[in-house]
């Protein structure tokens, strides 16, 4: 592996990892706010990507992906309300069932084939011997913006502080007069939007396809598990690590790229179920 | 059973009895229904009874099918081929059981799903197992129409076994995995029970896959996708996760309804079943056959 290859693999790993980071952030947000497993995240990414591919121009694609993410967030809000107080297994099966339904609905709506999606900034950026796809840079930029926005919202605003209170103890928060359901709903909608945007960013890197959902679901949850499902920071770190592992692992054994990622996931599940990157619980509220 | 449920069950049994009148095609559909219902029965013991979420049952089927197919193509005579498949599937059951010792709930579901995806990924890259084309030319052993009563006979045996397990001490222990502290308190190791539950699930999955290999004569990686694992779970919860009757009805119903939906296009099956399971879980959480059969709730 020479230097140019190293840079290319690193750049593509970081760009794809940024997408996983957003998806993982979405999973962590939902779990933190509502103690709910966001098993629709893969379909959210698939939908965002399809929106990007169908829209033709990327500006319209981003807008469509945003709206579709919002709609998916709304679906989670409804499902969470309907399944309140049910057994974990039932909730998981319901979400998996809905993801199956959504995937097949996408196939019926958009056709089973993969579609290319437009890049906002096509072409290659050449520095000396190293050529980097410009799309990677755009994706990384947007990911950085969204991550900073989300962390600012969570850490520095009154909404974030109230969300934190609900995450710590929804009953106590409600007793103290906080609109817990409203805040949870907000977090789920935000998670939906992050997922949709992640999908819109992934599509120009690979392609858009209605059948990518499950793979993306497993990857998003893997990223979130790095943070023990609860930590947004852990999910972001996990996403980037996963992207890099996939990029470099795929270089050495391309046929086993997915198997490698899920081997990593299994190791995490079995040996680090509480996460690798943990945050001290904040006690500001 | 309430009147409504009895009517449902009778209607389904009638369909099974009348299917052969529809000709060769419906005999095949019926056989597949029995094979898939067997895999769902395995989920009943693990997930329905023990709440050990298994989102990778298709991987157990795949190992059963590939083990059987490989042995048959190497010249192993018929019933022993199933033994090879079962052995492979039980090995994965041990691995999954070991994972279940350390993970539960969502983590266990993800881990089993991950095992399935890894396994199919490996199979797709192994020339010895035909890679993406799979293995063909597996001897059918008996004529296709004989497989129909044979598969339903095995399903009946599997049903009686599952029913017996649910009424036995072992079943009680598996059920009690919901409260591991209680199990430990009476001196039963929850770890052993977890592994046993997974081995039973694996047994059903492997047997189902082995029969599938001989009956279908072809096994290929895409026959055992993650979608199938989800569909089997959906079938269990549609039928009713707390009863072996629900599992059988869910499994048979899934295959027959999928066949009825096929003219509309393959995607409609997933759409209809996905939405159906959400509707059932929201409106009638016990599933269509489940509530009445909840075995220990009534006695406790």
mmCIF file of C-alpha atoms in Angstrom, chain B residues 5-289:
data_model
loop_
_atom_site.group_PDB
_atom_site.id
_atom_site.type_symbol
_atom_site.label_atom_id
_atom_site.label_comp_id
_atom_site.label_asym_id
_atom_site.label_seq_id
_atom_site.Cartn_x
_atom_site.Cartn_y
_atom_site.Cartn_z
ATOM 1 C CA UNK B 5 -59.769 -19.123 17.115
ATOM 2 C CA UNK B 6 -61.115 -22.624 16.603
ATOM 3 C CA UNK B 7 -62.728 -21.478 13.365
ATOM 4 C CA UNK B 8 -59.418 -19.992 12.209
ATOM 5 C CA UNK B 9 -57.537 -23.188 13.052
ATOM 6 C CA UNK B 10 -60.104 -25.413 11.347
ATOM 7 C CA UNK B 11 -60.025 -23.242 8.241
ATOM 8 C CA UNK B 12 -56.237 -23.506 8.076
ATOM 9 C CA UNK B 13 -56.230 -27.276 8.624
ATOM 10 C CA UNK B 14 -58.861 -27.585 5.909
ATOM 11 C CA UNK B 15 -56.654 -25.598 3.554
ATOM 12 C CA UNK B 16 -53.749 -27.965 4.300
ATOM 13 C CA UNK B 17 -55.960 -31.007 3.611
ATOM 14 C CA UNK B 18 -57.385 -29.544 0.408
ATOM 15 C CA UNK B 19 -54.147 -28.117 -1.014
ATOM 16 C CA UNK B 20 -53.214 -31.286 -2.969
ATOM 17 C CA UNK B 21 -56.458 -30.928 -4.950
ATOM 18 C CA UNK B 22 -54.956 -27.765 -6.432
ATOM 19 C CA UNK B 23 -52.343 -29.817 -8.266
ATOM 20 C CA UNK B 24 -48.552 -30.112 -8.258
ATOM 21 C CA UNK B 25 -47.968 -26.419 -7.625
ATOM 22 C CA UNK B 26 -49.999 -26.256 -4.427
ATOM 23 C CA UNK B 27 -48.464 -29.504 -3.198
ATOM 24 C CA UNK B 28 -45.104 -27.737 -3.405
ATOM 25 C CA UNK B 29 -46.489 -24.698 -1.600
ATOM 26 C CA UNK B 30 -47.896 -26.943 1.129
ATOM 27 C CA UNK B 31 -44.600 -28.759 1.599
ATOM 28 C CA UNK B 32 -42.727 -25.474 1.870
ATOM 29 C CA UNK B 33 -45.334 -24.326 4.401
ATOM 30 C CA UNK B 34 -44.626 -27.351 6.597
ATOM 31 C CA UNK B 35 -40.861 -26.823 6.288
ATOM 32 C CA UNK B 36 -41.081 -23.157 7.272
ATOM 33 C CA UNK B 37 -43.539 -23.859 10.085
ATOM 34 C CA UNK B 38 -40.957 -26.263 11.516
ATOM 35 C CA UNK B 39 -38.410 -23.434 11.639
ATOM 36 C CA UNK B 40 -41.008 -21.179 13.317
ATOM 37 C CA UNK B 41 -41.610 -23.886 15.937
ATOM 38 C CA UNK B 42 -37.921 -23.634 16.793
ATOM 39 C CA UNK B 43 -38.408 -19.908 17.323
ATOM 40 C CA UNK B 44 -41.391 -20.687 19.541
ATOM 41 C CA UNK B 45 -39.183 -22.575 22.013
ATOM 42 C CA UNK B 46 -36.388 -19.988 21.995
ATOM 43 C CA UNK B 47 -38.216 -16.694 21.528
ATOM 44 C CA UNK B 48 -41.820 -17.424 22.412
ATOM 45 C CA UNK B 49 -41.135 -19.457 25.516
ATOM 46 C CA UNK B 50 -37.691 -18.237 26.544
ATOM 47 C CA UNK B 51 -37.660 -14.631 25.203
ATOM 48 C CA UNK B 52 -34.184 -15.271 23.783
ATOM 49 C CA UNK B 53 -34.546 -13.059 20.716
ATOM 50 C CA UNK B 54 -33.215 -14.857 17.675
ATOM 51 C CA UNK B 55 -33.093 -12.775 14.515
ATOM 52 C CA UNK B 56 -30.998 -15.347 12.676
ATOM 53 C CA UNK B 57 -33.135 -18.468 12.395
ATOM 54 C CA UNK B 58 -32.476 -18.542 8.644
ATOM 55 C CA UNK B 59 -28.785 -19.103 9.457
ATOM 56 C CA UNK B 60 -29.665 -22.311 11.326
ATOM 57 C CA UNK B 61 -31.761 -23.369 8.342
ATOM 58 C CA UNK B 62 -28.874 -22.525 6.029
ATOM 59 C CA UNK B 63 -26.439 -24.692 7.991
ATOM 60 C CA UNK B 64 -28.939 -27.557 8.064
ATOM 61 C CA UNK B 65 -29.525 -27.238 4.341
ATOM 62 C CA UNK B 66 -25.871 -26.846 3.335
ATOM 63 C CA UNK B 67 -24.699 -29.605 5.675
ATOM 64 C CA UNK B 68 -27.304 -31.979 4.292
ATOM 65 C CA UNK B 69 -26.648 -30.991 0.682
ATOM 66 C CA UNK B 70 -22.880 -31.279 1.020
ATOM 67 C CA UNK B 71 -23.123 -34.714 2.656
ATOM 68 C CA UNK B 72 -25.627 -35.941 0.054
ATOM 69 C CA UNK B 73 -23.423 -34.794 -2.821
ATOM 70 C CA UNK B 74 -20.442 -36.580 -1.200
ATOM 71 C CA UNK B 75 -22.445 -39.822 -1.271
ATOM 72 C CA UNK B 76 -23.684 -40.050 2.312
ATOM 73 C CA UNK B 77 -26.957 -42.074 2.328
ATOM 74 C CA UNK B 78 -30.254 -40.336 3.075
ATOM 75 C CA UNK B 79 -31.145 -40.171 6.746
ATOM 76 C CA UNK B 80 -27.489 -39.596 7.694
ATOM 77 C CA UNK B 81 -27.340 -36.531 5.449
ATOM 78 C CA UNK B 82 -29.864 -34.882 7.755
ATOM 79 C CA UNK B 83 -27.583 -35.811 10.649
ATOM 80 C CA UNK B 84 -24.704 -33.868 9.100
ATOM 81 C CA UNK B 85 -26.967 -30.849 8.588
ATOM 82 C CA UNK B 86 -28.264 -31.080 12.127
ATOM 83 C CA UNK B 87 -24.737 -31.346 13.477
ATOM 84 C CA UNK B 88 -23.712 -28.153 11.678
ATOM 85 C CA UNK B 89 -26.806 -26.346 12.865
ATOM 86 C CA UNK B 90 -26.369 -27.485 16.480
ATOM 87 C CA UNK B 91 -22.781 -26.212 16.417
ATOM 88 C CA UNK B 92 -24.076 -22.758 15.503
ATOM 89 C CA UNK B 93 -26.669 -23.233 18.242
ATOM 90 C CA UNK B 94 -23.830 -23.665 20.728
ATOM 91 C CA UNK B 95 -22.182 -20.474 19.486
ATOM 92 C CA UNK B 96 -25.455 -18.542 19.653
ATOM 93 C CA UNK B 97 -26.130 -19.958 23.104
ATOM 94 C CA UNK B 98 -22.718 -18.813 24.235
ATOM 95 C CA UNK B 99 -23.464 -15.323 22.870
ATOM 96 C CA UNK B 100 -26.789 -15.392 24.719
ATOM 97 C CA UNK B 101 -24.901 -15.910 27.967
ATOM 98 C CA UNK B 102 -23.464 -12.432 27.531
ATOM 99 C CA UNK B 103 -26.142 -10.542 25.627
ATOM 100 C CA UNK B 104 -29.893 -10.272 25.886
ATOM 101 C CA UNK B 105 -32.767 -8.331 24.356
ATOM 102 C CA UNK B 106 -31.741 -6.107 21.460
ATOM 103 C CA UNK B 107 -28.083 -7.109 21.734
ATOM 104 C CA UNK B 108 -28.939 -10.780 21.364
ATOM 105 C CA UNK B 109 -31.186 -10.020 18.388
ATOM 106 C CA UNK B 110 -28.384 -8.058 16.729
ATOM 107 C CA UNK B 111 -25.815 -10.724 17.514
ATOM 108 C CA UNK B 112 -27.907 -13.517 16.012
ATOM 109 C CA UNK B 113 -28.677 -11.335 13.000
ATOM 110 C CA UNK B 114 -24.954 -10.648 12.684
ATOM 111 C CA UNK B 115 -24.142 -14.364 12.885
ATOM 112 C CA UNK B 116 -26.577 -14.966 10.028
ATOM 113 C CA UNK B 117 -25.142 -12.215 7.849
ATOM 114 C CA UNK B 118 -21.555 -13.387 8.475
ATOM 115 C CA UNK B 119 -22.462 -16.994 7.738
ATOM 116 C CA UNK B 120 -24.159 -16.182 4.438
ATOM 117 C CA UNK B 121 -21.243 -13.888 3.571
ATOM 118 C CA UNK B 122 -18.791 -16.737 4.123
ATOM 119 C CA UNK B 123 -20.908 -19.273 2.201
ATOM 120 C CA UNK B 124 -21.117 -16.889 -0.756
ATOM 121 C CA UNK B 125 -17.324 -16.931 -0.942
ATOM 122 C CA UNK B 126 -16.705 -20.655 -0.502
ATOM 123 C CA UNK B 127 -16.217 -22.475 -3.816
ATOM 124 C CA UNK B 128 -16.690 -25.820 -2.017
ATOM 125 C CA UNK B 129 -20.296 -24.785 -1.252
ATOM 126 C CA UNK B 130 -20.943 -23.429 -4.752
ATOM 127 C CA UNK B 131 -20.387 -19.757 -3.746
ATOM 128 C CA UNK B 132 -23.257 -17.543 -4.941
ATOM 129 C CA UNK B 133 -24.727 -20.294 -7.151
ATOM 130 C CA UNK B 134 -25.220 -22.715 -4.279
ATOM 131 C CA UNK B 135 -25.360 -26.499 -4.549
ATOM 132 C CA UNK B 136 -27.567 -28.284 -7.072
ATOM 133 C CA UNK B 137 -28.368 -31.896 -7.880
ATOM 134 C CA UNK B 138 -29.189 -33.012 -4.349
ATOM 135 C CA UNK B 139 -31.003 -36.398 -4.563
ATOM 136 C CA UNK B 140 -34.726 -35.956 -3.756
ATOM 137 C CA UNK B 141 -34.875 -39.399 -2.045
ATOM 138 C CA UNK B 142 -38.660 -39.645 -2.516
ATOM 139 C CA UNK B 143 -41.059 -38.181 -5.072
ATOM 140 C CA UNK B 144 -42.114 -34.581 -4.592
ATOM 141 C CA UNK B 145 -45.705 -35.523 -3.724
ATOM 142 C CA UNK B 146 -44.527 -37.949 -1.047
ATOM 143 C CA UNK B 147 -42.632 -35.089 0.600
ATOM 144 C CA UNK B 148 -45.947 -33.355 1.288
ATOM 145 C CA UNK B 149 -47.325 -35.844 3.855
ATOM 146 C CA UNK B 150 -43.767 -36.556 5.026
ATOM 147 C CA UNK B 151 -43.069 -32.894 5.796
ATOM 148 C CA UNK B 152 -46.397 -32.519 7.589
ATOM 149 C CA UNK B 153 -45.653 -35.701 9.538
ATOM 150 C CA UNK B 154 -42.332 -34.217 10.700
ATOM 151 C CA UNK B 155 -44.136 -30.956 11.492
ATOM 152 C CA UNK B 156 -46.670 -32.855 13.593
ATOM 153 C CA UNK B 157 -43.844 -34.616 15.428
ATOM 154 C CA UNK B 158 -42.091 -31.284 15.933
ATOM 155 C CA UNK B 159 -45.296 -29.740 17.198
ATOM 156 C CA UNK B 160 -45.872 -32.534 19.717
ATOM 157 C CA UNK B 161 -42.255 -32.221 20.879
ATOM 158 C CA UNK B 162 -42.566 -28.441 21.295
ATOM 159 C CA UNK B 163 -45.882 -28.847 23.076
ATOM 160 C CA UNK B 164 -44.341 -31.474 25.336
ATOM 161 C CA UNK B 165 -41.362 -29.220 26.064
ATOM 162 C CA UNK B 166 -43.679 -26.353 26.965
ATOM 163 C CA UNK B 167 -45.454 -28.621 29.481
ATOM 164 C CA UNK B 168 -42.268 -30.123 30.912
ATOM 165 C CA UNK B 169 -39.877 -29.020 33.648
ATOM 166 C CA UNK B 170 -37.408 -27.943 30.964
ATOM 167 C CA UNK B 171 -40.130 -25.797 29.398
ATOM 168 C CA UNK B 172 -40.854 -24.236 32.751
ATOM 169 C CA UNK B 173 -37.158 -23.435 33.168
ATOM 170 C CA UNK B 174 -36.955 -21.972 29.652
ATOM 171 C CA UNK B 175 -40.019 -19.859 30.383
ATOM 172 C CA UNK B 176 -38.376 -18.717 33.606
ATOM 173 C CA UNK B 177 -35.426 -17.220 31.705
ATOM 174 C CA UNK B 178 -37.515 -14.052 32.060
ATOM 175 C CA UNK B 179 -36.472 -14.086 35.700
ATOM 176 C CA UNK B 180 -32.954 -15.459 35.931
ATOM 177 C CA UNK B 181 -32.658 -14.596 39.601
ATOM 178 C CA UNK B 182 -35.593 -16.875 40.376
ATOM 179 C CA UNK B 183 -33.963 -19.698 38.405
ATOM 180 C CA UNK B 184 -30.731 -19.284 40.326
ATOM 181 C CA UNK B 185 -32.682 -19.145 43.553
ATOM 182 C CA UNK B 186 -34.032 -22.657 42.979
ATOM 183 C CA UNK B 187 -30.591 -23.903 42.007
ATOM 184 C CA UNK B 188 -30.966 -24.033 38.214
ATOM 185 C CA UNK B 189 -28.222 -22.504 36.107
ATOM 186 C CA UNK B 190 -29.830 -20.031 33.663
ATOM 187 C CA UNK B 191 -26.737 -20.362 31.492
ATOM 188 C CA UNK B 192 -27.353 -24.033 30.818
ATOM 189 C CA UNK B 193 -31.011 -23.402 30.113
ATOM 190 C CA UNK B 194 -30.128 -20.631 27.644
ATOM 191 C CA UNK B 195 -27.754 -22.873 25.727
ATOM 192 C CA UNK B 196 -30.348 -25.664 25.739
ATOM 193 C CA UNK B 197 -33.024 -23.281 24.422
ATOM 194 C CA UNK B 198 -30.750 -22.282 21.565
ATOM 195 C CA UNK B 199 -29.860 -25.887 20.828
ATOM 196 C CA UNK B 200 -33.565 -26.737 20.539
ATOM 197 C CA UNK B 201 -34.128 -23.768 18.203
ATOM 198 C CA UNK B 202 -31.114 -24.887 16.197
ATOM 199 C CA UNK B 203 -32.438 -28.447 16.026
ATOM 200 C CA UNK B 204 -35.713 -27.288 14.493
ATOM 201 C CA UNK B 205 -33.968 -24.863 12.152
ATOM 202 C CA UNK B 206 -31.437 -27.478 11.031
ATOM 203 C CA UNK B 207 -34.070 -30.145 10.445
ATOM 204 C CA UNK B 208 -36.174 -27.681 8.487
ATOM 205 C CA UNK B 209 -33.168 -26.736 6.347
ATOM 206 C CA UNK B 210 -32.167 -30.376 5.795
ATOM 207 C CA UNK B 211 -35.608 -31.365 4.572
ATOM 208 C CA UNK B 212 -35.640 -28.261 2.396
ATOM 209 C CA UNK B 213 -32.361 -29.336 0.764
ATOM 210 C CA UNK B 214 -33.640 -32.787 -0.228
ATOM 211 C CA UNK B 215 -37.053 -31.560 -1.267
ATOM 212 C CA UNK B 216 -35.902 -28.544 -3.259
ATOM 213 C CA UNK B 217 -32.770 -30.316 -4.607
ATOM 214 C CA UNK B 218 -31.057 -26.919 -4.777
ATOM 215 C CA UNK B 219 -29.742 -24.742 -1.963
ATOM 216 C CA UNK B 220 -28.473 -21.220 -2.581
ATOM 217 C CA UNK B 221 -27.362 -18.415 -0.264
ATOM 218 C CA UNK B 222 -30.208 -16.066 -1.181
ATOM 219 C CA UNK B 223 -32.776 -18.622 0.026
ATOM 220 C CA UNK B 224 -31.619 -17.931 3.602
ATOM 221 C CA UNK B 225 -31.439 -14.152 3.706
ATOM 222 C CA UNK B 226 -31.955 -11.907 6.711
ATOM 223 C CA UNK B 227 -35.445 -11.255 5.286
ATOM 224 C CA UNK B 228 -36.343 -14.875 5.932
ATOM 225 C CA UNK B 229 -35.222 -14.605 9.563
ATOM 226 C CA UNK B 230 -37.466 -11.574 9.988
ATOM 227 C CA UNK B 231 -40.380 -13.256 8.206
ATOM 228 C CA UNK B 232 -40.084 -16.285 10.511
ATOM 229 C CA UNK B 233 -40.124 -14.008 13.577
ATOM 230 C CA UNK B 234 -43.088 -12.142 12.107
ATOM 231 C CA UNK B 235 -44.868 -15.462 11.526
ATOM 232 C CA UNK B 236 -44.291 -16.441 15.155
ATOM 233 C CA UNK B 237 -45.723 -13.191 16.490
ATOM 234 C CA UNK B 238 -48.612 -13.159 14.007
ATOM 235 C CA UNK B 239 -49.641 -16.637 15.084
ATOM 236 C CA UNK B 240 -48.965 -15.999 18.743
ATOM 237 C CA UNK B 241 -45.581 -16.300 20.381
ATOM 238 C CA UNK B 242 -46.835 -18.003 23.520
ATOM 239 C CA UNK B 243 -48.275 -21.097 21.896
ATOM 240 C CA UNK B 244 -46.940 -23.865 19.649
ATOM 241 C CA UNK B 245 -50.300 -23.798 17.854
ATOM 242 C CA UNK B 246 -49.728 -20.137 17.071
ATOM 243 C CA UNK B 247 -46.244 -20.922 15.769
ATOM 244 C CA UNK B 248 -47.494 -23.629 13.395
ATOM 245 C CA UNK B 249 -50.434 -21.536 12.219
ATOM 246 C CA UNK B 250 -48.158 -18.530 11.735
ATOM 247 C CA UNK B 251 -45.625 -20.562 9.760
ATOM 248 C CA UNK B 252 -48.151 -22.297 7.527
ATOM 249 C CA UNK B 253 -50.183 -19.113 7.109
ATOM 250 C CA UNK B 254 -47.073 -17.159 6.149
ATOM 251 C CA UNK B 255 -46.120 -19.497 3.318
ATOM 252 C CA UNK B 256 -49.639 -19.968 1.947
ATOM 253 C CA UNK B 257 -50.451 -16.242 2.075
ATOM 254 C CA UNK B 258 -47.094 -15.399 0.512
ATOM 255 C CA UNK B 259 -48.008 -17.720 -2.365
ATOM 256 C CA UNK B 260 -51.424 -16.079 -2.729
ATOM 257 C CA UNK B 261 -49.735 -12.656 -2.842
ATOM 258 C CA UNK B 262 -47.056 -13.738 -5.311
ATOM 259 C CA UNK B 263 -49.009 -12.783 -8.481
ATOM 260 C CA UNK B 264 -48.991 -9.177 -7.248
ATOM 261 C CA UNK B 265 -45.187 -9.230 -7.037
ATOM 262 C CA UNK B 266 -42.697 -10.473 -4.439
ATOM 263 C CA UNK B 267 -42.459 -7.173 -2.603
ATOM 264 C CA UNK B 268 -46.112 -7.274 -1.554
ATOM 265 C CA UNK B 269 -45.440 -10.219 0.757
ATOM 266 C CA UNK B 270 -42.974 -8.299 2.918
ATOM 267 C CA UNK B 271 -45.152 -5.182 2.867
ATOM 268 C CA UNK B 272 -48.322 -7.004 3.917
ATOM 269 C CA UNK B 273 -46.650 -9.149 6.592
ATOM 270 C CA UNK B 274 -44.626 -6.283 8.004
ATOM 271 C CA UNK B 275 -47.722 -4.117 8.392
ATOM 272 C CA UNK B 276 -49.767 -7.086 9.638
ATOM 273 C CA UNK B 277 -47.364 -7.829 12.479
ATOM 274 C CA UNK B 278 -47.364 -4.172 13.548
ATOM 275 C CA UNK B 279 -51.165 -4.166 13.499
ATOM 276 C CA UNK B 280 -51.393 -7.426 15.458
ATOM 277 C CA UNK B 281 -48.833 -6.337 18.047
ATOM 278 C CA UNK B 282 -50.590 -3.018 18.551
ATOM 279 C CA UNK B 283 -54.184 -4.287 18.541
ATOM 280 C CA UNK B 284 -53.980 -7.894 19.723
ATOM 281 C CA UNK B 285 -50.594 -8.399 21.391
ATOM 282 C CA UNK B 286 -50.988 -12.148 21.987
ATOM 283 C CA UNK B 287 -51.109 -12.842 18.264
ATOM 284 C CA UNK B 288 -54.017 -14.477 16.465
ATOM 285 C CA UNK B 289 -53.783 -17.770 18.383
#
